[in-house]
Short mmCIF file of C-alpha atoms in Angstrom, two decimals:
data_model
loop_
_atom_site.label_atom_id
_atom_site.label_comp_id
_atom_site.label_asym_id
_atom_site.label_seq_id
_atom_site.Cartn_x
_atom_site.Cartn_y
_atom_site.Cartn_z
CA MET A 230 17.54 -1.14 31.07
CA ARG A 231 15.04 -0.70 28.21
CA VAL A 232 11.46 0.39 27.65
CA ALA A 233 8.70 -1.76 26.30
CA LEU A 234 7.13 0.93 24.14
CA ARG A 235 8.02 4.48 23.15
CA ARG A 236 5.51 7.28 23.10
CA LEU A 237 5.21 9.09 19.77
CA PRO A 238 5.98 12.85 19.62
CA ARG A 239 3.72 15.22 21.52
CA LEU A 240 1.50 17.76 19.80
CA PHE A 241 3.49 20.20 17.70
CA ARG A 242 4.66 23.27 19.59
CA PRO A 243 6.61 25.97 17.71
CA ASP A 244 10.21 26.28 18.86
CA PRO A 245 11.30 29.94 18.59
CA SER A 246 14.95 28.88 18.42
CA ARG A 247 14.39 27.08 15.08
CA PRO A 248 13.39 28.45 11.63
CA ARG A 249 9.70 28.09 10.84
CA SER A 250 8.95 24.92 8.92
CA ARG A 251 7.47 24.98 5.46
CA PRO A 252 3.69 24.36 5.28
CA ARG A 253 4.09 20.82 3.92
CA SER A 254 6.51 19.75 6.70
CA ARG A 255 4.25 21.38 9.25
CA LEU A 256 1.30 19.35 7.97
CA ARG A 257 3.38 16.20 8.21
CA HIS A 258 4.34 17.07 11.77
CA LEU A 259 0.71 17.75 12.68
CA ALA A 260 -0.37 14.47 11.11
CA GLY A 261 2.19 12.65 13.21
CA ALA A 262 0.95 14.43 16.31
CA LEU A 263 -2.65 13.46 15.57
CA LEU A 264 -1.55 9.86 15.12
CA SER A 265 0.11 10.11 18.55
CA VAL A 266 -3.15 11.25 20.13
CA LEU A 267 -5.11 8.46 18.46
CA LEU A 268 -2.55 5.88 19.63
CA SER A 269 -2.68 7.24 23.20
CA VAL A 270 -6.48 6.92 23.21
CA LEU A 271 -6.21 3.40 21.86
CA LEU A 272 -3.67 2.40 24.50
CA THR A 273 -5.78 3.82 27.29
CA SER A 274 -8.97 2.18 26.07
CA THR A 275 -7.24 -1.20 25.85
CA GLY A 276 -5.88 -0.94 29.38
CA VAL A 277 -2.22 -0.26 28.58
CA GLY A 278 -2.40 3.15 30.24
CA ALA A 279 0.42 5.72 30.42
CA VAL A 280 3.65 4.76 28.72
CA ALA A 281 7.02 6.25 29.51
CA TYR A 282 8.96 8.05 26.85
CA ALA A 283 12.54 6.79 26.87
CA ALA A 284 14.89 9.52 25.80
CA PRO A 285 18.36 8.52 24.64
CA SER A 286 20.78 8.90 27.52
CA ALA A 287 23.04 11.16 25.46
CA ALA A 288 20.23 13.42 24.25
CA ALA A 289 21.14 16.20 26.65
CA ALA A 290 23.67 16.88 29.34
CA PRO A 291 22.36 15.61 32.70
CA ALA A 292 21.36 18.14 35.31
CA PRO A 293 23.93 18.64 38.09
CA GLN A 294 23.53 16.60 41.26
CA ILE A 295 22.49 18.55 44.33
CA ASP A 296 23.80 17.96 47.85
CA VAL A 297 21.33 16.52 50.34
CA PRO A 298 21.66 16.77 54.16
CA ALA A 299 24.26 14.33 55.45
CA ALA A 300 23.68 11.84 58.26
CA PRO A 301 24.12 13.42 61.72
CA MET A 302 27.55 13.28 63.32
CA GLY A 303 28.23 13.86 66.99
CA TRP A 304 28.46 12.23 70.40
CA ALA A 305 25.77 10.69 72.63
CA SER A 306 25.98 10.10 76.37
CA TRP A 307 24.27 6.71 76.78
CA ASN A 308 26.87 4.07 75.88
CA SER A 309 29.49 5.21 78.36
CA LEU A 310 27.63 7.23 80.97
CA ALA A 311 24.03 5.90 81.00
CA SER A 312 21.97 8.03 83.41
CA GLN A 313 25.03 9.26 85.32
CA ILE A 314 24.96 12.69 83.72
CA ASP A 315 24.70 16.29 84.85
CA TYR A 316 25.80 19.74 83.69
CA ASP A 317 29.46 19.26 84.60
CA THR A 318 29.64 15.78 83.02
CA ILE A 319 28.23 16.97 79.72
CA LYS A 320 30.34 20.14 79.77
CA ALA A 321 33.48 18.02 80.11
CA GLN A 322 32.47 15.92 77.09
CA VAL A 323 31.77 19.06 75.07
CA ASP A 324 35.20 20.43 75.89
CA ALA A 325 36.83 17.13 74.91
CA LEU A 326 34.90 17.00 71.64
CA VAL A 327 36.47 20.32 70.74
CA SER A 328 40.00 19.74 72.05
CA SER A 329 40.28 16.30 70.44
CA GLY A 330 39.66 17.65 66.95
CA MET A 331 36.37 15.79 66.59
CA ALA A 332 34.32 18.97 66.32
CA GLU A 333 36.58 20.26 63.57
CA ALA A 334 36.22 16.89 61.79
CA GLY A 335 32.44 17.32 61.64
CA TYR A 336 31.08 15.86 64.90
CA GLU A 337 28.60 18.60 65.76
CA TYR A 338 25.78 17.15 67.88
CA VAL A 339 26.09 16.63 71.62
CA ASN A 340 23.15 14.39 72.46
CA ILE A 341 22.04 14.17 76.08
CA ASP A 342 20.37 10.77 76.38
CA GLU A 343 18.24 9.17 79.09
CA GLY A 344 18.89 10.28 82.67
CA TRP A 345 18.51 14.03 82.23
CA TRP A 346 14.91 14.04 83.55
CA TRP A 347 13.08 12.06 86.23
CA GLY A 348 9.50 12.50 84.96
CA THR A 349 8.36 15.48 87.05
CA ARG A 350 5.95 18.15 85.76
CA ASP A 351 4.31 21.27 87.18
CA SER A 352 0.56 21.84 87.47
CA LYS A 353 0.36 22.88 83.80
CA GLY A 354 2.14 19.77 82.61
CA ASN A 355 5.43 21.50 81.87
CA ILE A 356 8.62 19.49 82.41
CA THR A 357 10.51 20.39 85.56
CA VAL A 358 14.16 19.45 86.00
CA ASP A 359 16.46 18.99 88.97
CA THR A 360 18.33 22.31 89.18
CA GLN A 361 21.09 20.73 91.23
CA GLN A 362 21.71 18.32 88.37
CA TRP A 363 21.22 21.07 85.78
CA PRO A 364 21.96 24.53 87.22
CA GLY A 365 20.12 27.06 85.09
CA GLY A 366 17.91 24.34 83.64
CA MET A 367 18.36 22.58 80.31
CA LYS A 368 18.65 25.89 78.48
CA ALA A 369 21.94 26.54 80.25
CA ILE A 370 23.60 23.37 78.98
CA ALA A 371 22.18 23.93 75.48
CA ASP A 372 23.63 27.44 75.56
CA TYR A 373 27.03 26.08 76.58
CA ILE A 374 26.98 23.55 73.74
CA HIS A 375 26.09 26.31 71.30
CA SER A 376 28.87 28.54 72.66
CA LYS A 377 31.34 25.98 71.30
CA GLY A 378 29.81 26.10 67.84
CA LEU A 379 28.03 22.77 68.34
CA LYS A 380 24.40 21.59 68.35
CA ALA A 381 22.45 20.16 71.26
CA GLY A 382 20.37 16.98 71.38
CA ILE A 383 17.92 15.70 73.98
CA TYR A 384 15.91 12.54 74.71
CA THR A 385 12.36 11.44 75.46
CA ASP A 386 10.05 8.44 75.01
CA ALA A 387 6.90 7.96 72.93
CA GLY A 388 5.04 6.40 75.88
CA LYS A 389 3.92 7.69 79.25
CA ASN A 390 6.88 6.05 80.97
CA GLY A 391 10.33 6.14 79.42
CA CYS A 392 13.11 3.58 79.46
CA GLY A 393 14.34 5.00 82.75
CA TYR A 394 11.23 3.59 84.39
CA PHE A 395 11.46 0.09 82.92
CA TYR A 396 15.25 -0.26 82.83
CA PRO A 397 16.91 2.08 85.32
CA THR A 398 20.62 2.10 84.45
CA PRO A 399 23.12 1.56 85.94
CA PRO A 400 21.78 -0.89 88.56
CA GLY A 401 20.71 0.89 91.70
CA THR A 402 19.42 3.95 89.85
CA PRO A 403 15.87 4.76 91.02
CA PRO A 404 13.15 4.25 88.38
CA ALA A 405 11.74 7.36 86.71
CA PRO A 406 7.95 7.08 86.30
CA GLY A 407 6.33 9.57 83.94
CA SER A 408 9.53 10.14 81.97
CA GLY A 409 7.83 9.83 78.56
CA SER A 410 6.06 12.43 76.45
CA GLU A 411 2.76 10.69 75.62
CA GLY A 412 -0.04 13.20 76.13
CA HIS A 413 2.46 16.06 75.91
CA TYR A 414 4.07 15.62 72.49
CA GLU A 415 3.72 19.17 71.22
CA GLN A 416 4.19 20.67 74.67
CA ASP A 417 7.47 18.83 75.26
CA LEU A 418 8.86 19.34 71.77
CA ARG A 419 8.08 23.04 72.00
CA ALA A 420 9.89 23.17 75.35
CA PHE A 421 12.94 21.47 73.83
CA GLN A 422 12.94 24.00 71.01
CA GLU A 423 12.53 26.94 73.36
CA TRP A 424 15.45 25.69 75.45
CA GLY A 425 17.53 25.77 72.27
CA PHE A 426 17.84 22.08 71.40
CA ASP A 427 18.40 21.05 67.80
CA TYR A 428 17.80 17.28 67.90
CA VAL A 429 15.56 14.87 69.77
CA LYS A 430 15.72 11.10 70.10
CA VAL A 431 12.32 9.54 70.83
CA ASP A 432 12.63 6.07 72.39
CA TRP A 433 10.04 3.28 72.50
CA CYS A 434 10.09 1.60 75.93
CA GLY A 435 6.77 3.12 76.98
CA GLY A 436 5.32 2.70 73.51
CA GLN A 437 6.19 -0.99 73.53
CA ASP A 438 4.76 -1.51 77.02
CA GLU A 439 1.47 0.11 76.03
CA GLY A 440 1.22 -1.68 72.69
CA LEU A 441 1.15 1.55 70.70
CA ASP A 442 1.31 1.43 66.92
CA GLN A 443 4.77 2.52 65.77
CA GLU A 444 3.82 4.25 62.53
CA ALA A 445 0.77 6.07 63.89
CA THR A 446 2.59 7.17 67.04
CA TYR A 447 5.67 8.54 65.30
CA ARG A 448 3.54 10.27 62.68
CA ALA A 449 1.76 12.04 65.53
CA ILE A 450 5.11 13.03 67.05
CA SER A 451 6.30 14.28 63.67
CA GLU A 452 3.22 16.47 63.32
CA ALA A 453 3.74 17.75 66.87
CA ASN A 454 7.31 18.67 65.95
CA LYS A 455 6.03 20.68 62.97
CA ALA A 456 3.39 22.40 65.09
CA ALA A 457 5.98 23.33 67.72
CA THR A 458 8.26 24.67 65.01
CA ALA A 459 5.45 26.86 63.70
CA ALA A 460 5.33 28.49 67.14
CA THR A 461 9.07 28.73 67.86
CA GLY A 462 10.70 28.94 64.43
CA ARG A 463 13.13 26.23 65.51
CA ARG A 464 13.06 22.68 64.12
CA LEU A 465 14.28 19.56 65.88
CA VAL A 466 16.03 16.81 63.92
CA LEU A 467 13.77 13.86 64.72
CA SER A 468 15.41 10.51 65.57
CA LEU A 469 12.94 7.61 65.80
CA CYS A 470 14.12 4.86 68.14
CA GLU A 471 11.66 1.95 67.98
CA TRP A 472 14.50 -0.50 67.22
CA GLY A 473 13.12 -1.58 63.84
CA SER A 474 10.14 -3.25 65.51
CA GLY A 475 7.62 -1.55 63.21
CA ARG A 476 9.72 -1.79 60.02
CA PRO A 477 10.28 1.96 59.87
CA TRP A 478 12.25 1.74 56.61
CA ASN A 479 8.84 1.33 54.94
CA TRP A 480 7.25 4.52 56.30
CA ALA A 481 9.77 6.63 58.23
CA PRO A 482 11.39 8.74 55.45
CA GLY A 483 9.85 12.17 55.90
CA VAL A 484 8.28 11.21 59.22
CA GLY A 485 11.68 11.32 60.91
CA ASP A 486 15.14 12.25 59.73
CA LEU A 487 16.64 8.96 60.93
CA TRP A 488 15.28 5.76 62.41
CA ARG A 489 16.78 2.91 64.36
CA THR A 490 16.81 -0.42 62.53
CA SER A 491 17.73 -2.79 65.38
CA THR A 492 18.22 -3.19 69.11
CA ASP A 493 21.01 -1.45 71.01
CA ILE A 494 24.49 -2.27 69.77
CA ILE A 495 25.75 -2.53 73.35
CA TYR A 496 24.10 -2.70 76.76
CA TRP A 497 25.40 -1.36 80.06
CA GLY A 498 28.16 -3.58 81.44
CA GLN A 499 28.97 -5.24 78.09
CA THR A 500 32.13 -4.78 76.07
CA PRO A 501 32.15 -4.07 72.32
CA SER A 502 31.94 -7.15 70.10
CA ALA A 503 32.24 -7.91 66.40
CA THR A 504 29.08 -10.02 66.65
CA ALA A 505 26.94 -7.08 67.79
CA MET A 506 28.59 -4.77 65.26
CA LEU A 507 27.89 -7.09 62.32
CA SER A 508 24.35 -7.83 63.49
CA ASN A 509 23.43 -4.15 63.67
CA PHE A 510 25.12 -3.52 60.32
CA ASP A 511 23.12 -6.31 58.66
CA HIS A 512 19.83 -5.16 60.17
CA GLY A 513 20.49 -1.62 58.96
CA LEU A 514 20.64 -2.43 55.24
CA HIS A 515 17.46 -0.99 53.75
CA PRO A 516 18.88 0.90 50.77
CA THR A 517 15.62 1.92 49.12
CA ALA A 518 14.65 3.87 52.25
CA GLN A 519 17.84 5.93 52.52
CA HIS A 520 17.84 8.97 50.25
CA THR A 521 17.44 12.76 50.04
CA GLY A 522 18.55 13.32 53.65
CA TYR A 523 16.75 10.43 55.42
CA TYR A 524 18.84 7.71 57.09
CA ASN A 525 18.78 4.19 58.48
CA ASP A 526 20.37 4.23 61.95
CA PRO A 527 22.19 1.06 63.12
CA ASP A 528 22.87 2.75 66.51
CA MET A 529 25.75 4.58 68.14
CA LEU A 530 29.40 3.77 67.67
CA MET A 531 31.37 1.60 70.10
CA VAL A 532 34.69 2.98 68.82
CA GLY A 533 37.10 3.64 71.66
CA MET A 534 34.98 2.06 74.38
CA LYS A 535 36.66 -0.08 77.02
CA GLY A 536 37.24 -3.57 75.65
CA SER A 537 37.46 -2.53 72.02
CA ASN A 538 40.68 -2.32 69.97
CA ALA A 539 41.97 -0.39 66.99
CA THR A 540 41.24 -3.16 64.47
CA LEU A 541 37.63 -3.55 65.59
CA ASP A 542 37.26 0.24 65.68
CA ARG A 543 38.45 0.67 62.10
CA THR A 544 36.17 -2.13 60.85
CA HIS A 545 33.29 -0.55 62.75
CA MET A 546 33.93 2.85 61.17
CA SER A 547 34.25 1.26 57.72
CA LEU A 548 30.90 -0.55 58.02
CA TRP A 549 29.08 2.58 59.18
CA ALA A 550 30.76 4.67 56.45
CA ILE A 551 29.82 2.33 53.58
CA SER A 552 26.22 2.30 54.81
CA GLY A 553 26.15 6.09 55.19
CA ALA A 554 25.02 5.73 58.79
CA PRO A 555 24.86 8.47 61.43
CA LEU A 556 28.22 8.73 63.22
CA LEU A 557 27.37 9.23 66.88
CA ALA A 558 30.34 8.38 69.07
CA GLY A 559 29.53 6.68 72.36
CA ASN A 560 32.92 6.54 74.07
CA ASP A 561 34.07 8.67 77.00
CA LEU A 562 35.76 11.55 75.20
CA THR A 563 37.57 12.74 78.32
CA THR A 564 39.67 9.55 78.46
CA MET A 565 40.00 8.99 74.72
CA THR A 566 43.39 7.96 73.33
CA ARG A 567 45.04 9.66 70.39
CA GLU A 568 44.61 6.47 68.37
CA THR A 569 40.87 6.46 69.00
CA ALA A 570 40.63 10.13 68.06
CA ALA A 571 42.56 9.43 64.86
CA ASN A 572 40.22 6.56 63.96
CA LEU A 573 37.15 8.71 64.58
CA THR A 574 38.47 11.67 62.61
CA ASN A 575 40.02 10.06 59.51
CA PRO A 576 38.83 12.60 56.90
CA GLU A 577 38.54 10.13 54.02
CA VAL A 578 36.43 7.70 56.05
CA ILE A 579 34.18 10.57 57.11
CA ALA A 580 33.92 11.74 53.49
CA VAL A 581 32.62 8.32 52.44
CA ASP A 582 30.01 8.36 55.21
CA GLN A 583 29.00 11.97 54.63
CA ASP A 584 28.91 11.85 50.84
CA PRO A 585 26.38 14.48 49.68
CA ARG A 586 24.54 12.07 47.38
CA GLY A 587 23.16 10.51 50.59
CA LEU A 588 22.83 6.88 49.46
CA GLN A 589 23.42 3.63 51.33
CA GLY A 590 25.99 1.06 50.26
CA VAL A 591 24.74 -2.35 49.14
CA LYS A 592 26.23 -5.82 48.84
CA VAL A 593 27.19 -6.41 45.20
CA ALA A 594 29.13 -9.68 45.39
CA GLU A 595 29.88 -12.67 47.61
CA ASP A 596 31.95 -15.10 45.52
CA ALA A 597 32.45 -17.38 48.51
CA ALA A 598 30.57 -17.50 51.80
CA GLY A 599 31.69 -14.68 54.07
CA LEU A 600 33.80 -12.87 51.45
CA GLN A 601 31.65 -9.87 50.68
CA VAL A 602 31.88 -6.78 48.52
CA TYR A 603 29.76 -3.72 49.27
CA ALA A 604 29.57 -0.62 47.10
CA LYS A 605 28.23 2.86 47.72
CA VAL A 606 27.44 5.22 44.84
CA LEU A 607 29.14 8.55 45.56
CA SER A 608 28.52 12.04 44.24
CA GLY A 609 29.95 12.83 40.83
CA THR A 610 30.31 10.47 37.90
CA GLY A 611 31.98 7.08 38.11
CA LYS A 612 32.70 7.43 41.84
CA ARG A 613 32.24 4.54 44.26
CA ALA A 614 33.22 3.57 47.79
CA VAL A 615 33.95 -0.15 48.11
CA LEU A 616 34.14 -2.32 51.22
CA LEU A 617 35.87 -5.71 51.13
CA LEU A 618 34.58 -7.57 54.21
CA ASN A 619 36.04 -10.89 55.36
CA ARG A 620 33.65 -12.62 57.77
CA THR A 621 35.69 -15.84 57.80
CA SER A 622 38.38 -17.03 60.23
CA ALA A 623 41.27 -16.92 57.74
CA ALA A 624 42.88 -14.30 55.51
CA LYS A 625 41.33 -14.47 52.04
CA PRO A 626 41.55 -12.59 48.73
CA ILE A 627 38.41 -10.65 47.81
CA THR A 628 37.76 -9.17 44.37
CA ALA A 629 35.72 -6.11 43.50
CA ARG A 630 34.73 -6.15 39.82
CA TRP A 631 34.00 -2.80 38.23
CA THR A 632 30.93 -4.09 36.39
CA ASP A 633 29.48 -5.19 39.75
CA LEU A 634 29.63 -1.56 40.85
CA GLY A 635 27.65 -0.17 37.91
CA LEU A 636 30.85 0.91 36.13
CA THR A 637 32.31 -0.26 32.85
CA GLY A 638 35.34 -2.54 32.92
CA ALA A 639 37.65 0.27 31.82
CA ALA A 640 40.69 1.22 33.89
CA ALA A 641 39.81 2.84 37.22
CA SER A 642 41.93 4.43 39.92
CA VAL A 643 41.80 2.88 43.40
CA ARG A 644 42.57 4.47 46.75
CA ASP A 645 42.98 2.93 50.22
CA VAL A 646 40.83 5.11 52.47
CA TRP A 647 42.43 4.22 55.81
CA LYS A 648 45.97 4.60 54.47
CA ARG A 649 44.88 7.72 52.57
CA ALA A 650 47.02 6.58 49.67
CA PRO A 651 46.52 5.45 46.05
CA VAL A 652 46.94 1.78 45.18
CA GLY A 653 47.17 2.19 41.41
CA THR A 654 45.02 2.02 38.31
CA HIS A 655 43.35 -1.30 37.53
CA SER A 656 41.24 -2.60 34.65
CA GLY A 657 38.26 -4.84 35.29
CA GLY A 658 38.55 -4.89 39.06
CA TYR A 659 40.80 -5.04 42.09
CA THR A 660 41.77 -7.91 44.39
CA ALA A 661 43.18 -7.62 47.91
CA THR A 662 43.82 -10.09 50.71
CA VAL A 663 41.79 -9.14 53.77
CA PRO A 664 42.66 -10.46 57.26
CA PRO A 665 40.02 -12.54 59.09
CA GLY A 666 37.22 -10.53 60.61
CA GLU A 667 38.44 -7.29 59.06
CA ALA A 668 37.49 -4.97 56.23
CA MET A 669 39.26 -2.87 53.61
CA LEU A 670 37.68 0.44 52.60
CA LEU A 671 38.47 1.78 49.13
CA THR A 672 37.34 4.50 46.78
CA VAL A 673 37.20 3.86 43.04
CA SER A 674 37.10 6.40 40.21
CA GLY A 675 36.06 4.79 36.94
CA THR A 676 33.68 5.10 34.01
CA GLU A 677 29.96 5.19 34.66
CA ALA A 678 27.89 2.56 32.86
CA PRO A 679 25.09 3.99 30.72
CA GLY A 680 21.51 4.26 31.95
CA THR A 681 18.12 4.89 30.37
CA THR A 682 16.27 8.18 30.74
CA TYR A 683 12.48 8.25 31.12
CA GLN A 684 10.61 11.54 30.82
CA GLY A 685 7.15 12.38 32.05
CA THR A 686 5.10 12.73 35.19
CA GLY A 687 2.71 10.40 36.94
CA SER A 688 3.12 6.71 36.22
CA LEU A 689 6.05 5.60 34.06
CA THR A 690 6.80 2.13 32.78
CA VAL A 691 10.37 1.13 33.58
CA THR A 692 11.55 -2.20 32.24
CA ALA A 693 14.35 -4.07 34.01
CA GLU A 694 16.33 -6.88 32.41
CA THR A 695 17.04 -8.35 35.86
CA ALA A 696 15.43 -8.09 39.26
CA GLY A 697 17.25 -6.20 42.00
CA LEU A 698 18.47 -2.77 42.93
CA LYS A 699 18.79 0.02 40.39
CA LEU A 700 20.26 3.50 40.73
CA ALA A 701 17.78 6.24 39.82
CA ASP A 702 18.54 9.93 39.36
CA LEU A 703 15.46 12.18 39.56
CA THR A 704 15.53 15.60 37.88
CA TYR A 705 13.42 18.50 39.18
CA ALA A 706 13.41 22.24 39.83
CA ASN A 707 12.55 23.96 43.11
CA GLY A 708 12.58 27.75 43.08
CA GLY A 709 11.52 28.03 46.72
CA THR A 710 13.61 28.56 49.82
CA ALA A 711 12.82 25.26 51.55
CA PRO A 712 12.87 21.60 50.51
CA ARG A 713 9.76 20.45 48.70
CA THR A 714 8.15 17.09 49.40
CA ALA A 715 7.55 14.58 46.62
CA THR A 716 6.65 10.89 46.56
CA LEU A 717 7.86 7.87 44.65
CA ARG A 718 6.27 4.44 44.47
CA VAL A 719 7.38 1.29 42.67
CA GLY A 720 4.46 -1.00 41.86
CA GLY A 721 2.72 -2.07 45.04
CA GLN A 722 5.63 -1.20 47.33
CA TYR A 723 5.33 1.44 50.04
CA ALA A 724 5.44 4.98 48.69
CA THR A 725 8.55 6.79 49.88
CA THR A 726 8.74 10.50 50.65
CA LEU A 727 11.45 12.48 48.88
CA ALA A 728 12.89 15.81 50.02
CA LEU A 729 13.82 18.04 47.07
CA PRO A 730 16.20 20.83 48.15
CA PRO A 731 15.91 24.32 46.64
CA THR A 732 17.70 24.60 43.30
CA GLY A 733 18.05 28.38 43.24
CA SER A 734 15.30 29.17 40.75
CA ALA A 735 12.26 27.63 39.10
CA SER A 736 14.29 27.02 35.94
CA ALA A 737 17.42 25.57 37.58
CA ARG A 738 17.19 21.78 37.28
CA ARG A 739 19.06 19.44 39.60
CA THR A 740 19.04 15.73 40.44
CA VAL A 741 18.66 13.70 43.60
CA SER A 742 19.29 9.95 43.75
CA VAL A 743 17.43 6.94 45.12
CA LEU A 744 17.84 3.17 44.90
CA LEU A 745 14.89 1.28 43.46
CA SER A 746 13.98 -2.38 44.00
CA LEU A 747 12.63 -3.51 40.63
CA ALA A 748 11.18 -6.78 39.41
CA LYS A 749 12.35 -8.31 36.17
CA GLY A 750 10.30 -6.92 33.30
CA ALA A 751 7.91 -3.98 33.38
CA ASN A 752 7.63 -1.92 36.58
CA THR A 753 5.25 0.94 37.23
CA VAL A 754 7.11 3.84 38.83
CA THR A 755 4.83 6.64 40.03
CA LEU A 756 6.27 10.11 40.69
CA SER A 757 4.42 13.09 42.13
CA GLY A 758 5.36 16.47 43.53
CA GLY A 759 8.15 17.57 41.24
CA PRO A 760 10.43 15.13 39.42
CA ASP A 761 9.71 14.86 35.70
CA THR A 762 12.71 12.88 34.50
CA ILE A 763 14.18 9.67 35.89
CA THR A 764 17.40 8.05 34.72
CA VAL A 765 17.71 4.40 35.73
CA GLN A 766 20.94 2.41 35.80
CA ASP A 767 21.66 -1.21 36.71
CA LEU A 768 23.75 -2.21 39.70
CA PRO A 769 24.48 -5.60 38.12
CA GLY A 770 26.44 -6.98 41.03
CA THR A 771 23.19 -7.64 42.86
CA ASP A 772 22.81 -10.60 40.44
CA GLY A 773 19.04 -10.44 40.53
CA VAL A 774 18.94 -10.81 44.30
CA ARG A 775 16.97 -8.28 46.29
CA ILE A 776 19.65 -7.00 48.66
CA THR A 777 17.90 -5.62 51.74
CA GLY A 778 18.20 -5.87 55.47
CA GLN A 779 16.33 -8.34 57.60
CA ASN A 780 12.57 -8.05 58.22
CA GLN A 781 12.00 -6.21 54.94
CA ARG A 782 8.32 -6.19 54.10
#
């Protein structure tokens, strides 16, 4: 990375930590400052505009990275139970989540999907539920979930009629007209909060049928969630489920906490398949959208479902981990084998997925068709997760080169995540033979390649030697008690909303990370709402190719 032009020093400001300069040196400094002002006026009048100041990367120690909220982990009822749910069914799954060790491993949400409600309301429009299905109402099951130290999730639709009206499942289930929240967004979300729920998934069957606009509709639901929170003091994690139909990766960060990027990974009556797994993985790769606690969602896990196997399960977990996806198990926990539980709770796999830097992995190499290398930038310095994915029908060697990961070629230590064991120290890269249709998940600790630091606010000029993805660390301070919202825009791309967590004080500076898609040459990067320094580093393995998921706008 380099800059096209450097800004001259700003107007002289006395530094109390330094001895006062002699009059002659002060005059020289002032003359230089005046020249800077004249040059800035000249640049503006000639249309060059604001120019970034590029500070040497080693000028000062970088601010510490700050943890951002990790992708949700938990269990959801739909894949295995569909609408065949009630208080006792969910209670049994909650108990199994705890006894299996999954809760201790970090699976905290118990999400009650479609089938909990049949679309009935009272004269005031309040949701009414079947008290035989849910003794004590929905608050009772939320209370039970909380009693186990877990969090409760619930389901609705953006339209007037939910998916249970259009696609009653399993076959023979009566349709449920009126089972959506359109016309009652704030009322329903407030009810969910008052019942004690922590998470809501908002589906799109009714929205699709009515031809609603995805972005406008989910923005309205997001605002309703905020308004309900203002009344109850309780916020719902908002999961947008419009299946990627409205390209949510362009607008969803900050509207929701996570958003579906594709159709369901499995439908009722199907068995898990590698084809569906890979398709949803591919559709979920929108790395510039995933940052600061907002996540692409390639759908629930099929791990441990009838018809799957341990090899497919481990590949599935590896793909979701490298992409930093939500880990929402969909198997029947009450019949889960020990092997399935072990695959779901491998602590090193979970650590890759839940890494507090919050970024998505990207493809950095494909030396031959189907032999792919993905890398995820982890918290710390010189830390990467690496996935070697063999999509071919024969065992093949796959090489991860350190320079493709944004590291130098110096010796780096490598660890096999599934085996939870080191595989040595290697210079330049690492090669392993991967069986057909499988993946190897590694972590690498090496030497970070240098970046370029740009200081200033507003529009900065960032110059890229190649097109493709770049790693950007944004430095800011937030002395408040809640995350602050900021925005970032690259050229004419969609602006993305950033969440800047509290840093402890107004003078404590921290960094959050994003991935930028830059064109070769000069790029205008516009920051507002907090960040005043951006450090940009190449991910050279992208080889100038814009690595994004399908349907990217």
